[in-house]
Amino acid sequence: VAPISSLAHVFIYAGSCLLLLLVVSNLLLCQGAEDYAPYCKNQPGNCRIPLQSLFERATLVASNNYRLAREMFNEFNKQFGEGKNFTSKVINSCHTEFMTTPNNKEAAANTEDEALLRLVISLLHSWDEPLHQAVTELLHRNGASPDILARAKEIEDKTKVLLEGVEMIQKRVHPGEKKNEPYPVWSEKSSLTADDEDVRQTAFYRMFHCLHRDSSKISTYINLLKCRFTPC
């Protein structure tokens, strides 16, 4: 009979493998790899991912991005924010500040679904460049927290996955929709790469603060849309 400790290791390993399979499956579905969906195997004709599955995976990724953004912001503030008074320097300074978005969940609930979908897509597009630059800068800067870098990289990757998923949803629920909201251009690269440490840290704080805020909006809007088109 195997020792209890050995059995425990087996169960832990098996559980890890199952978790990995579930994660890979979710990523494939979010990326629109419809041929990999288990319910599409051996099905005659064209097989599409059910709309409810698309929404479930979109809400999962959006919620995870929001959690990672919150953790990254808190970690950065803990590591670099003591005595810096960053908050007063970043009020109303997000590059997405001038996008017209619902002020709260009630206002979002009263916004048409076409408009919410366009807003989500525009917000996701607006973070493509800043996330890429943040990851690039963190990779080449000494003293960058490995946890912050790992979270930034994961958010960058999952934001692309989420954008593809939301665009699939838009095509499914509004097949004739061509127009999306213009998204704001990020212009903080010079601050993010500055030699002046205070300027650079303020730029990172602003980015992580704004990402946390926008990730919350994206997650809220997608959850509201899910409840409109599928059972909550």
PDB file of C-alpha atoms in Angstrom, residues 1 8 15 33 43 58 95 100 130-131 139 153 164 175-176 187 204 215 223 225 231:
ATOM      1  CA  VAL A   1       0.000   0.000   0.000  1.00  0.00           C
ATOM      2  CA  ALA A   8      -1.421  12.919  -1.646  1.00  0.00           C
ATOM      3  CA  GLY A  15      -5.705  17.862  -9.839  1.00  0.00           C
ATOM      4  CA  ALA A  33     -10.885  27.884 -31.982  1.00  0.00           C
ATOM      5  CA  GLN A  43     -21.132  16.778 -35.498  1.00  0.00           C
ATOM      6  CA  ALA A  58     -15.814  36.200 -21.847  1.00  0.00           C
ATOM      7  CA  HIS A  95      -6.014  58.119 -21.498  1.00  0.00           C
ATOM      8  CA  THR A 100     -18.309  58.507 -22.906  1.00  0.00           C
ATOM      9  CA  PRO A 130       0.031  50.608 -23.166  1.00  0.00           C
ATOM     10  CA  LEU A 131       0.061  46.980 -22.007  1.00  0.00           C
ATOM     11  CA  LEU A 139      11.243  43.187 -18.815  1.00  0.00           C
ATOM     12  CA  LYS A 153       1.991  39.842 -19.243  1.00  0.00           C
ATOM     13  CA  GLU A 164     -11.445  38.271 -30.083  1.00  0.00           C
ATOM     14  CA  PRO A 175     -24.313  40.539 -37.483  1.00  0.00           C
ATOM     15  CA  GLY A 176     -24.758  43.767 -39.418  1.00  0.00           C
ATOM     16  CA  SER A 187       0.731  58.883 -25.334  1.00  0.00           C
ATOM     17  CA  PHE A 204       3.288  53.199 -14.037  1.00  0.00           C
ATOM     18  CA  SER A 215     -11.035  46.454 -16.227  1.00  0.00           C
ATOM     19  CA  ASN A 223     -21.779  40.624 -17.290  1.00  0.00           C
ATOM     20  CA  LEU A 225     -24.662  41.821 -21.719  1.00  0.00           C
ATOM     21  CA  PRO A 231     -29.605  33.049 -18.610  1.00  0.00           C
TER      22      PRO A 231
END
